[in-house]
mmCIF file of C-alpha atoms in Angstrom:
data_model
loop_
_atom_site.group_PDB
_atom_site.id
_atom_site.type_symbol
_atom_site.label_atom_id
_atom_site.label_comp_id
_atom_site.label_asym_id
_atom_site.label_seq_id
_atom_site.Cartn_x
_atom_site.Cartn_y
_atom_site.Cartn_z
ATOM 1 C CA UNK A 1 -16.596 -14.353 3.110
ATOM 2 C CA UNK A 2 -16.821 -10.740 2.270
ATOM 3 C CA UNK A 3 -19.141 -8.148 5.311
ATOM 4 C CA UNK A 4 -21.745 -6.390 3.726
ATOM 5 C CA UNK A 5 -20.528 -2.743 5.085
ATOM 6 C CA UNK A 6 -22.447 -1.492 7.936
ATOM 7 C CA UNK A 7 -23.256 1.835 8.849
ATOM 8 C CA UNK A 8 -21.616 3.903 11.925
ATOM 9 C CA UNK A 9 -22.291 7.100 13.340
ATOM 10 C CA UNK A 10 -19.935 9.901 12.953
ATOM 11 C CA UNK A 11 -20.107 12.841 14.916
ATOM 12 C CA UNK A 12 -16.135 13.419 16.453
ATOM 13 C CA UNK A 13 -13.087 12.776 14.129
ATOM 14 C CA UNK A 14 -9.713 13.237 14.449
ATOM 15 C CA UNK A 15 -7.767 14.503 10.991
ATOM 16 C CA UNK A 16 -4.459 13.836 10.873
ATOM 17 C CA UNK A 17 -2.347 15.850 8.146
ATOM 18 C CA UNK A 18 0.717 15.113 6.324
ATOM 19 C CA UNK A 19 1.111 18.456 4.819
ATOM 20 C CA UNK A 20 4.404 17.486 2.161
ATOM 21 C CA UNK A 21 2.059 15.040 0.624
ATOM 22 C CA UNK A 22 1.477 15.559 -3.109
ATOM 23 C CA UNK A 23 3.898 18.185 -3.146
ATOM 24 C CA UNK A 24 1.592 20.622 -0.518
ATOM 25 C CA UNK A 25 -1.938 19.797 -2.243
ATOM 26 C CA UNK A 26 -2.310 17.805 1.286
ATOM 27 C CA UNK A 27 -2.832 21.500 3.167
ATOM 28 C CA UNK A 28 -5.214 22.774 0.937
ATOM 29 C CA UNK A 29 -6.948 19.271 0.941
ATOM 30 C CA UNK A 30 -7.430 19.056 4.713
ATOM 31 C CA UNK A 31 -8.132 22.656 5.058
ATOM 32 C CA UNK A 32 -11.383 22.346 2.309
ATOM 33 C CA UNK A 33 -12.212 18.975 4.379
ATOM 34 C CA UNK A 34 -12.653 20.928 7.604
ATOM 35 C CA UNK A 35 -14.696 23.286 6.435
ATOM 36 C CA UNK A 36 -16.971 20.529 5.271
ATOM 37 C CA UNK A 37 -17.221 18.408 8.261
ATOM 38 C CA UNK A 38 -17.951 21.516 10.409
ATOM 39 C CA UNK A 39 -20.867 22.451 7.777
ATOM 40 C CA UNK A 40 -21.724 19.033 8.207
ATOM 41 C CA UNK A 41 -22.091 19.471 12.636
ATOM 42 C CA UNK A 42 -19.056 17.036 12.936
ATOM 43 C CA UNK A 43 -16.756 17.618 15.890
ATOM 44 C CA UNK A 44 -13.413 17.699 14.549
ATOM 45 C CA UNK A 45 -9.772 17.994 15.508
ATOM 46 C CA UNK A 46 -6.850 18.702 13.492
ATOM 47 C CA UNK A 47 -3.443 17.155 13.915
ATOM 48 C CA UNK A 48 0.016 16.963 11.592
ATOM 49 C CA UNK A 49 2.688 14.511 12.971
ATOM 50 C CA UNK A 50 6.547 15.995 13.031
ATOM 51 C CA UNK A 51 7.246 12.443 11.473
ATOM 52 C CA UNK A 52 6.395 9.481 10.471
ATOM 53 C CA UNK A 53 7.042 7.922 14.110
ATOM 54 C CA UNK A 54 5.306 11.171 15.161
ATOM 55 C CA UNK A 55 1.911 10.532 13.075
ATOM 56 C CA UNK A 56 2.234 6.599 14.095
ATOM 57 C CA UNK A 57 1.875 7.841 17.891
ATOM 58 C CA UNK A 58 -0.877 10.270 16.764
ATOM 59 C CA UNK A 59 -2.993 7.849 15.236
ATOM 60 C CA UNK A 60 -2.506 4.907 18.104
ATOM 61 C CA UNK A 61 -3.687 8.146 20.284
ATOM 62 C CA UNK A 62 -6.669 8.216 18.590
ATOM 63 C CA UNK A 63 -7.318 4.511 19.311
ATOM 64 C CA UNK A 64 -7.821 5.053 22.573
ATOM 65 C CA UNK A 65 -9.652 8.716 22.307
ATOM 66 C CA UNK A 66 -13.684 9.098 22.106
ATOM 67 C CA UNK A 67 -13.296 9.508 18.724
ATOM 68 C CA UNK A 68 -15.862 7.394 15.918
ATOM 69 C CA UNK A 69 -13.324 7.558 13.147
ATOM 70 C CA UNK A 70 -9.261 8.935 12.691
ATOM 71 C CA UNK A 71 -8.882 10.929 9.132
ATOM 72 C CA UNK A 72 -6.149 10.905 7.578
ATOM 73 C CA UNK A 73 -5.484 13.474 4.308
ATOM 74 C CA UNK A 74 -2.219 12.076 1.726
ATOM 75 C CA UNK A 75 -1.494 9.356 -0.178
ATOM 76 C CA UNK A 76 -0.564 5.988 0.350
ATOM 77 C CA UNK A 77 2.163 6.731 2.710
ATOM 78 C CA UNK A 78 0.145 8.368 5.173
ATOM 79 C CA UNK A 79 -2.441 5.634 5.055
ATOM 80 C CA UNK A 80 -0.316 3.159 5.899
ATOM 81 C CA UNK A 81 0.858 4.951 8.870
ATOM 82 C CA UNK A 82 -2.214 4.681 10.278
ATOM 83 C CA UNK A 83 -2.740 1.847 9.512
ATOM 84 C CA UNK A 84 -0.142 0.645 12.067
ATOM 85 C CA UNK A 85 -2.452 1.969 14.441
ATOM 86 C CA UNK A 86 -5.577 0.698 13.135
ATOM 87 C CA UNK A 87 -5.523 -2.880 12.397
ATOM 88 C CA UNK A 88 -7.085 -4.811 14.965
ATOM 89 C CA UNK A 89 -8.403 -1.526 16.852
ATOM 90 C CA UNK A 90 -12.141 -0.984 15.570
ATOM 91 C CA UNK A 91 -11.455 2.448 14.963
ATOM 92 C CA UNK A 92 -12.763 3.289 11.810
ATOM 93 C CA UNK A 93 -9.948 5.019 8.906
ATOM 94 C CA UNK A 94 -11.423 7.744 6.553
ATOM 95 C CA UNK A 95 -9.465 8.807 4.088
ATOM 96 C CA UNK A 96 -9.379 12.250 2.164
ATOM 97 C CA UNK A 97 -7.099 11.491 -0.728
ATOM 98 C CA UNK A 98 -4.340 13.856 -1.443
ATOM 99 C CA UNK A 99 -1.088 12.205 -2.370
ATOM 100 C CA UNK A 100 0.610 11.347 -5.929
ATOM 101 C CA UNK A 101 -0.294 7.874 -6.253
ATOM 102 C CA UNK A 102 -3.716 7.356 -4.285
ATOM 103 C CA UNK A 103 -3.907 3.732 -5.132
ATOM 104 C CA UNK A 104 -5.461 2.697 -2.276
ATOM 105 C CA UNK A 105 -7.961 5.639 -2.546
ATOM 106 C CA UNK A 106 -8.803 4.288 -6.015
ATOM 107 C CA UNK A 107 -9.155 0.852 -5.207
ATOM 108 C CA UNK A 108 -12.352 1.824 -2.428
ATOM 109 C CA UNK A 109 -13.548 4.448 -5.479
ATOM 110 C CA UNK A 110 -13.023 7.082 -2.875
ATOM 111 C CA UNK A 111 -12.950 11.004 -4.629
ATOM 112 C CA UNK A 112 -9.418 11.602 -5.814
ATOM 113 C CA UNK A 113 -10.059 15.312 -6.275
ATOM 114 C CA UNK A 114 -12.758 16.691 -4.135
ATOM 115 C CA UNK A 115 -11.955 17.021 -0.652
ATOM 116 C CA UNK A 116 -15.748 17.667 0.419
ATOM 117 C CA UNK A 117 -16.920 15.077 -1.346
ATOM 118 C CA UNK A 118 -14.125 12.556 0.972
ATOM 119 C CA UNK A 119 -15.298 14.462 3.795
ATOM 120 C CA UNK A 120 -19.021 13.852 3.102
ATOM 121 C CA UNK A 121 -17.918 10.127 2.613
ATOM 122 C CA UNK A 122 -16.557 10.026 6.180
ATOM 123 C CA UNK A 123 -19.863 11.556 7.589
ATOM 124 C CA UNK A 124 -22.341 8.923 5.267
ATOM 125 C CA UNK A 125 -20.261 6.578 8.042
ATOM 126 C CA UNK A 126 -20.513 3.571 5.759
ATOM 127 C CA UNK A 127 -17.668 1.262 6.688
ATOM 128 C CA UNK A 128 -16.351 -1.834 5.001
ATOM 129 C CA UNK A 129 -14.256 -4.589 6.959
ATOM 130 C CA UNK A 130 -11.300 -5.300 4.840
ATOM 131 C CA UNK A 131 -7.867 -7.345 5.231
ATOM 132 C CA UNK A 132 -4.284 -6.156 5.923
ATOM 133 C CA UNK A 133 -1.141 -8.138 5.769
ATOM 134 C CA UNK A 134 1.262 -8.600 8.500
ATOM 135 C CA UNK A 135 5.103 -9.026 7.074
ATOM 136 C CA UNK A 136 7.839 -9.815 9.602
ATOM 137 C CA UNK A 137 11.391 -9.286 8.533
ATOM 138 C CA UNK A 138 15.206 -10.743 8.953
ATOM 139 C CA UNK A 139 15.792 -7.751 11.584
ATOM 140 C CA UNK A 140 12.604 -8.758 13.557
ATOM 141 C CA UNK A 141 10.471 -5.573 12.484
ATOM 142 C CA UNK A 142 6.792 -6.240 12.536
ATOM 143 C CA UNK A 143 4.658 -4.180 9.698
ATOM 144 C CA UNK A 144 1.372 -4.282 8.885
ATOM 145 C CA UNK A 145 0.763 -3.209 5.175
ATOM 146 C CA UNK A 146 -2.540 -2.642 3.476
ATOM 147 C CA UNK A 147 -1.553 -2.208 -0.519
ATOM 148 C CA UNK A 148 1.287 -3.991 -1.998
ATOM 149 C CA UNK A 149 4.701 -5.868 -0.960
ATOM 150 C CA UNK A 150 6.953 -4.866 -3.664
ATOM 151 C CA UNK A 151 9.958 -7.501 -3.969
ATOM 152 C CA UNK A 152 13.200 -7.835 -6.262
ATOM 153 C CA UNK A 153 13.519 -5.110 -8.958
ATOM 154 C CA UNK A 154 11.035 -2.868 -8.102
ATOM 155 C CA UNK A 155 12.596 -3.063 -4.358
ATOM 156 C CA UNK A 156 16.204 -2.358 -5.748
ATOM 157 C CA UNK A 157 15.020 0.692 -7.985
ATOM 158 C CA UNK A 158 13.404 1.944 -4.526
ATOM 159 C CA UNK A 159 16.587 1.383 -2.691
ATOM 160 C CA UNK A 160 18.723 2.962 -5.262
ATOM 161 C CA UNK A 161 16.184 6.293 -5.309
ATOM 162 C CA UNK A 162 15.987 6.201 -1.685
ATOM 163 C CA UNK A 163 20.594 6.515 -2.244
ATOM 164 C CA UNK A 164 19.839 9.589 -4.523
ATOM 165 C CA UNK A 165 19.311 13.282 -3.560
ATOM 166 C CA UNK A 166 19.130 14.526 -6.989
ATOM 167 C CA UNK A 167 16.449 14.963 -8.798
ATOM 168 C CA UNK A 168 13.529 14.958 -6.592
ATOM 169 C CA UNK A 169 9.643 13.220 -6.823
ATOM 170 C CA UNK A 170 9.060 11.406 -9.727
ATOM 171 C CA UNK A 171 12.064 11.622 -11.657
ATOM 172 C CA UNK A 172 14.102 10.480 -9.239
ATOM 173 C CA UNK A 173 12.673 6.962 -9.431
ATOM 174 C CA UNK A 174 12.147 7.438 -13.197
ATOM 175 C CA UNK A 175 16.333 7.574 -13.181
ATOM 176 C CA UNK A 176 16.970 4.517 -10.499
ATOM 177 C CA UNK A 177 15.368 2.424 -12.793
ATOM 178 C CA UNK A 178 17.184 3.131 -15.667
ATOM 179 C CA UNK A 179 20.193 2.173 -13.515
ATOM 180 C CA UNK A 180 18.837 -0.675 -12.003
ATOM 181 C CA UNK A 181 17.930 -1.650 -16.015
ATOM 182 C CA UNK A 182 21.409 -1.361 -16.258
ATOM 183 C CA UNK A 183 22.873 -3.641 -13.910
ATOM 184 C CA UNK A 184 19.572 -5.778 -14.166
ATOM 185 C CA UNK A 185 20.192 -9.818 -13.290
ATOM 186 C CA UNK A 186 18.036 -12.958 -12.416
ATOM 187 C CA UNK A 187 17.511 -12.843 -8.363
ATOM 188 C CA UNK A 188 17.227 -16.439 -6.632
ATOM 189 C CA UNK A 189 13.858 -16.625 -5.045
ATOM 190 C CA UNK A 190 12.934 -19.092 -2.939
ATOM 191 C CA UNK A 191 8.980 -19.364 -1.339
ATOM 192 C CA UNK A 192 7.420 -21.125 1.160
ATOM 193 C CA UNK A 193 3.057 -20.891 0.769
ATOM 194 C CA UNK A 194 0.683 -21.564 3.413
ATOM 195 C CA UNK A 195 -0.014 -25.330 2.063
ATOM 196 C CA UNK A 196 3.260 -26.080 1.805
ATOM 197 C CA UNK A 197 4.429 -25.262 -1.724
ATOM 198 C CA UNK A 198 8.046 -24.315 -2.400
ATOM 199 C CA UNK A 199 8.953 -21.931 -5.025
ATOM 200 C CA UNK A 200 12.255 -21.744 -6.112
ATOM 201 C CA UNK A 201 13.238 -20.296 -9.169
ATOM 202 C CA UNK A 202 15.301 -17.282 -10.260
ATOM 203 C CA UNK A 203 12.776 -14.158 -10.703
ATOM 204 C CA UNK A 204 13.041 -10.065 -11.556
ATOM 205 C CA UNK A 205 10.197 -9.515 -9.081
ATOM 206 C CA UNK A 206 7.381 -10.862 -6.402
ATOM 207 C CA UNK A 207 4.986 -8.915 -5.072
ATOM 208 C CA UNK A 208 2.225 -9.932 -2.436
ATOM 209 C CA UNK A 209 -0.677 -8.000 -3.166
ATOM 210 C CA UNK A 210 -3.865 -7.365 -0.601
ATOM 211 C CA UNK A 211 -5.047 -4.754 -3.188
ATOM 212 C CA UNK A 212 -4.570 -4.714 -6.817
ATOM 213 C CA UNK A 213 -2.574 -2.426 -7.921
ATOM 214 C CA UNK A 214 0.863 0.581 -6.539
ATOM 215 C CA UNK A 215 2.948 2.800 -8.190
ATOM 216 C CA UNK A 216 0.270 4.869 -9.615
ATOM 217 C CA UNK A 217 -2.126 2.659 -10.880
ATOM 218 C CA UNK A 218 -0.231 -0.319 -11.876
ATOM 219 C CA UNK A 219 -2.239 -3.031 -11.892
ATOM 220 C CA UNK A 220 0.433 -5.808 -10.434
ATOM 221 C CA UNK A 221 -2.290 -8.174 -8.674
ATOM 222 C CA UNK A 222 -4.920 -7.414 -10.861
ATOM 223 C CA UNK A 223 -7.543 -9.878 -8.986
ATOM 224 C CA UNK A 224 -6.531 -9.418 -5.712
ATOM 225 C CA UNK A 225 -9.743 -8.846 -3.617
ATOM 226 C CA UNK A 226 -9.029 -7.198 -0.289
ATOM 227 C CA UNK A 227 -11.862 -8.585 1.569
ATOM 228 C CA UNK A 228 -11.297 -12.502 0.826
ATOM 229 C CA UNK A 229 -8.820 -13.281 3.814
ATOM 230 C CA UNK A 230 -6.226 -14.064 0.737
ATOM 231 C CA UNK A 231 -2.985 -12.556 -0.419
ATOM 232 C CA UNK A 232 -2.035 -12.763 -4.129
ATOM 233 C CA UNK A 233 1.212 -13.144 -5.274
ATOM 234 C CA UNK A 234 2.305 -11.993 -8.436
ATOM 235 C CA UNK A 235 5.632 -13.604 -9.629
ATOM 236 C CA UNK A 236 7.412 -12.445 -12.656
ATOM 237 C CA UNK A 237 10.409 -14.369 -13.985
ATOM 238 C CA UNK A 238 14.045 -12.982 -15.122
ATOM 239 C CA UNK A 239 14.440 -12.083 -18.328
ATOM 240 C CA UNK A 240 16.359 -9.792 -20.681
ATOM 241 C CA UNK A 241 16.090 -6.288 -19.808
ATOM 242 C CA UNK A 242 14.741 -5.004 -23.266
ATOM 243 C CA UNK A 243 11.398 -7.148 -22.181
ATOM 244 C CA UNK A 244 11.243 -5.977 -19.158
ATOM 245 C CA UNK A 245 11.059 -2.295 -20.725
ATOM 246 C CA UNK A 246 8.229 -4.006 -22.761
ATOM 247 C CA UNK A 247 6.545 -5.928 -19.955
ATOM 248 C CA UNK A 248 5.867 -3.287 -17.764
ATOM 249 C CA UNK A 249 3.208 -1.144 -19.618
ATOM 250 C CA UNK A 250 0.854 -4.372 -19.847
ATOM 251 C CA UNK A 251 0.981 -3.526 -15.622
ATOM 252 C CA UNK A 252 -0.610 -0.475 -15.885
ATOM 253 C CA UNK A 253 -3.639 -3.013 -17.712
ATOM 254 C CA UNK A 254 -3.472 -6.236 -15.603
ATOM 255 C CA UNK A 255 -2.564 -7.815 -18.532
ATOM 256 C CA UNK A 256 0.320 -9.081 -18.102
ATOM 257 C CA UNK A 257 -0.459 -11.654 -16.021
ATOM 258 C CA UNK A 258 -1.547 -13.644 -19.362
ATOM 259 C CA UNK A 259 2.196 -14.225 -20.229
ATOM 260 C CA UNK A 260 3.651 -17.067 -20.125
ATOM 261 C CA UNK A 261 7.159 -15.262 -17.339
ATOM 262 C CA UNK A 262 4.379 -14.489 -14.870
ATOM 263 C CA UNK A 263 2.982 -17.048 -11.981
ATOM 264 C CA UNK A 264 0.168 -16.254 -9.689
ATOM 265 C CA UNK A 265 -1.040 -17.971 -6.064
ATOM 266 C CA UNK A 266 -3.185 -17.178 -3.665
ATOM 267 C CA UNK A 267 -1.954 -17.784 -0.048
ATOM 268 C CA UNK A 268 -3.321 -17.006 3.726
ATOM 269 C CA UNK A 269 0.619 -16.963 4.351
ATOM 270 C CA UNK A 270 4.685 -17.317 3.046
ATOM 271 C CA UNK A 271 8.009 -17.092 3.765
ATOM 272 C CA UNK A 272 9.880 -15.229 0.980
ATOM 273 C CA UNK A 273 14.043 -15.250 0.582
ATOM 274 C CA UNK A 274 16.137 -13.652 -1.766
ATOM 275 C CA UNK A 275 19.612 -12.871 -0.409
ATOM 276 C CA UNK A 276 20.224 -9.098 -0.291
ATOM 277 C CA UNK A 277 16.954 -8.085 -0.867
ATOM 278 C CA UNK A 278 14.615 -5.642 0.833
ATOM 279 C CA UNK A 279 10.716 -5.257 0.831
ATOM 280 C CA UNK A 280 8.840 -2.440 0.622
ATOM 281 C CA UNK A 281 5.599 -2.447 1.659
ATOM 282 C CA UNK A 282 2.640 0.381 0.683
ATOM 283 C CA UNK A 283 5.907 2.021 -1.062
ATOM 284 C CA UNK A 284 7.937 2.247 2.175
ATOM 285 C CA UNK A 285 10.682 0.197 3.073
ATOM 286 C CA UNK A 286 9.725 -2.892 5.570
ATOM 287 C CA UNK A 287 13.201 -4.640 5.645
ATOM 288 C CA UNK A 288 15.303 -7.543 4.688
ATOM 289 C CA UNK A 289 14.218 -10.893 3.376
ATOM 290 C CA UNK A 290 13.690 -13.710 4.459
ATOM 291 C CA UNK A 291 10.423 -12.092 5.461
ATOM 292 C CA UNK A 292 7.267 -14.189 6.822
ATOM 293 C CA UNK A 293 3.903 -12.539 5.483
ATOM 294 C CA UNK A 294 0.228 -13.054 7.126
ATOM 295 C CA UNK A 295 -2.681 -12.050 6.099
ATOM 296 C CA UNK A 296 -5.171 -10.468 8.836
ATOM 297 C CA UNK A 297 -8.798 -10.886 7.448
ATOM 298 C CA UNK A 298 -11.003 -8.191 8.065
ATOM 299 C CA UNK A 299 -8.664 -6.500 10.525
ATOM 300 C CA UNK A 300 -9.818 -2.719 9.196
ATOM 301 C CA UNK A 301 -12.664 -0.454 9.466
ATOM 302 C CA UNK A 302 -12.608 1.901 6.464
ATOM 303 C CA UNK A 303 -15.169 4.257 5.571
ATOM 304 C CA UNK A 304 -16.317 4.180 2.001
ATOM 305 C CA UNK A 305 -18.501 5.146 -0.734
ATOM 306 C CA UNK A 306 -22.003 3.506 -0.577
#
């Protein structure tokens, strides 16, 4: 059952920086943020990790500060960095959005493009308890994801971009999956759900979704409800790649989950297999299948709109 959000005082923060995010907006973000929760008599404190093992030791710092919430300013990638950190803790996350994507921004209706007004969301100290997955995979790394598990095609164009040095942001994925298109086959899925169901059936894609939608807005779990204790999964079956060119717009509506190549579940927890394939989970790579996936109900404190 889905916590009424509860308020929480806010009067020391920590704000942790990735400054590459959305190609250097992420400076300018935190620097207007500061400004704001100093007008705002919040005691603040202003970090940027080397890393991304760097920012994951900076935010489990923070955990064990006198701090009431950890800030971080990016996109999706910097979120889920903290929330390595996070889950579990108590610490409240505030987030001032400020990377390319920002789906996870736009699913709590946080400001996309007004640092002050994040800032003054943080400071309102209105937090919602919501759920985060835990995926385990074949090398024994532990993750915990808040967005998306993206598995099969959308995995291999991400491996093939990750490959490729040339050309850089957007583009660069734009051109791994026209050469993933290319070489595009049926993958042999098998899955495991929490009641016992096996899946097994050749697929293009899975992905586990505590949120709705990655990628910039594509709607892949489009009634995924992060507060239910559930994950939804979202399977797509193989098919020729001129209709996978065609299916992937209806994404970016939810729609496509009316056709007749896409299953949906809902699941506390499953194993997932597909031989030689990775996951990636919040857009970052979380390893090779099989992979066991949890859900953690309520298991983060995120401050959000009212």
């Amino acid at each position: 059952m889905t916590r009424e959000p509860r308020r929480h005082p806010v009067r020391t923060v920590l704000v942790l920086t990735n400054p590459a995010a959305g190609s250097g907006r992420a400076g300018r973000a935190a620097a207007t943020a500061l400004a704001r929760f100093r007008e705002l008599g919040i005691a603040v404190r202003a970090e940027a990790g080397t890393d991304p093992a760097d920012t994951v030791r900076l935010a489990r710092e923070a955990v064990g500060a006198e701090l009431d919430a950890l800030v971080v300013v990016g996109g999706d990638g910097m979120i889920a960095l903290a929330v390595q950190a996070l889950a579990g803790s108590g610490l409240p996350l505030g987030v001032i959005p400020a990377g390319t994507g920002n789906d996870l921004a736009r699913e709590y209706g946080l400001p996309l493009k007004d640092p002050a007004a994040a800032a003054e969301v943080v400071a309102a100290g209105l937090v919602r308890r919501v759920d985060t997955g835990r995926i385990v995979t074949a090398d024994g790394a532990e993750r915990r994801f808040a967005s998306v598990l993206a598995i099969g095609f959308d995995s291999l164009v991400s491996d093939r971009a990750n490959r490729m040095r040339w050309p850089r942001g957007r583009m660069k994925y734009n051109l791994a999956m026209v050469r993933e298109l290319a070489g595009l086959r049926p993958l042999p899925f098998r899955l495991e759900l929490a009641d016992g169901t096996v899946l097994e059936r050749p697929l293009a894609l899975a992905s586990v979704g505590n949120t709705r939608s990655y990628g910039g807005g594509m709607l892949i779990c489009p009634a995924a409800d992060p507060a239910d204790g559930l994950l939804d999964l979202t399977l797509v079956e193989a098919m020729p790649r001129t209709k996978l060119v065609r299916f992937f717009p209806t994404v970016f509506k939810g729609t496509h989950v009316r056709q007749s190549a896409v299953a949906t579940h809902r699941t506390t927890a499953l194993r997932i297999d597909s031989p030689g394939i990775n996951a990636y989970a919040d857009g970052d790579l979380a390893g090779p299948l099989p992979a066991d996936i949890t859900v953690l109900p309520q298991s983060l404190s995120l401050l959000v709109p009212a």
